[in-house]
């Protein structure tokens, strides 16, 4: 099973340890595309703070993020699962998983990123600010920049198992599963049951709890249909929309009344 996650807007500070080692990141086939984004981002943020703020869409209060990006090559790195914070990652609670569940998380979870493309939760990265919606002056829109390298690398990473896609729209644009991989892919929305609307907090928190439930249980459904049955067995209310054509992903709605 491969689980695709969005990053968090907010991030924990960089660590005090060794700086980034690009060659140690998962998915080495993305190395060239990563190097290109990293080089332009560092150069942009080292040269003109106001231009960098404009390109990155940063408010005055986030001015310090520009200097953070300028120092990415030398900043201390820490596991991505510690860098990403926020509602989804709080609910996922990687640090509180037992050893077996943490190992399953390291094998199954990929976090999508405007800067790195996608990284595993154990990959050591510095804190940064660069969303997938950014358009760099040289490389252009990052969503488009990542499509070709992702299309080369991600099908192999998905293997023959289930792909559980929990990404937001901006990050889903960087890679869309196709053909046989799409048929094993389930996208998930979380709806507030009384209103049938997507509510950000419900959406993020429930996705984090859902992934945690799978990791703790140690189950690995092989198909979207099996995933639906597993989640229902765990007490989730799931509505499934099986695709009417081959080569299409399943769409799942998880209905919640409240988040604990």
GROMACS .gro file of N, CA, C and O in nm, residues 9 132 140 147 161 165:
model
   24
    9UNK      N    1   0.121   2.343   0.564
    9UNK     CA    2   0.168   2.480   0.538
    9UNK      C    3   0.271   2.520   0.642
    9UNK      O    4   0.377   2.572   0.611
  132UNK      N    5   0.321   2.385  -0.378
  132UNK     CA    6   0.310   2.336  -0.515
  132UNK      C    7   0.248   2.440  -0.608
  132UNK      O    8   0.268   2.435  -0.729
  140UNK      N    9   0.904   2.797  -1.381
  140UNK     CA   10   0.761   2.807  -1.405
  140UNK      C   11   0.681   2.740  -1.294
  140UNK      O   12   0.728   2.721  -1.182
  147UNK      N   13   0.542   1.702  -1.317
  147UNK     CA   14   0.460   1.598  -1.380
  147UNK      C   15   0.541   1.492  -1.452
  147UNK      O   16   0.517   1.372  -1.435
  161UNK      N   17   0.019  -0.268  -0.552
  161UNK     CA   18  -0.075  -0.256  -0.441
  161UNK      C   19  -0.168  -0.137  -0.452
  161UNK      O   20  -0.168  -0.063  -0.550
  165UNK      N   21  -0.495   0.790  -0.201
  165UNK     CA   22  -0.460   0.927  -0.238
  165UNK      C   23  -0.538   1.025  -0.152
  165UNK      O   24  -0.658   1.045  -0.170
   0.00000   0.00000   0.00000
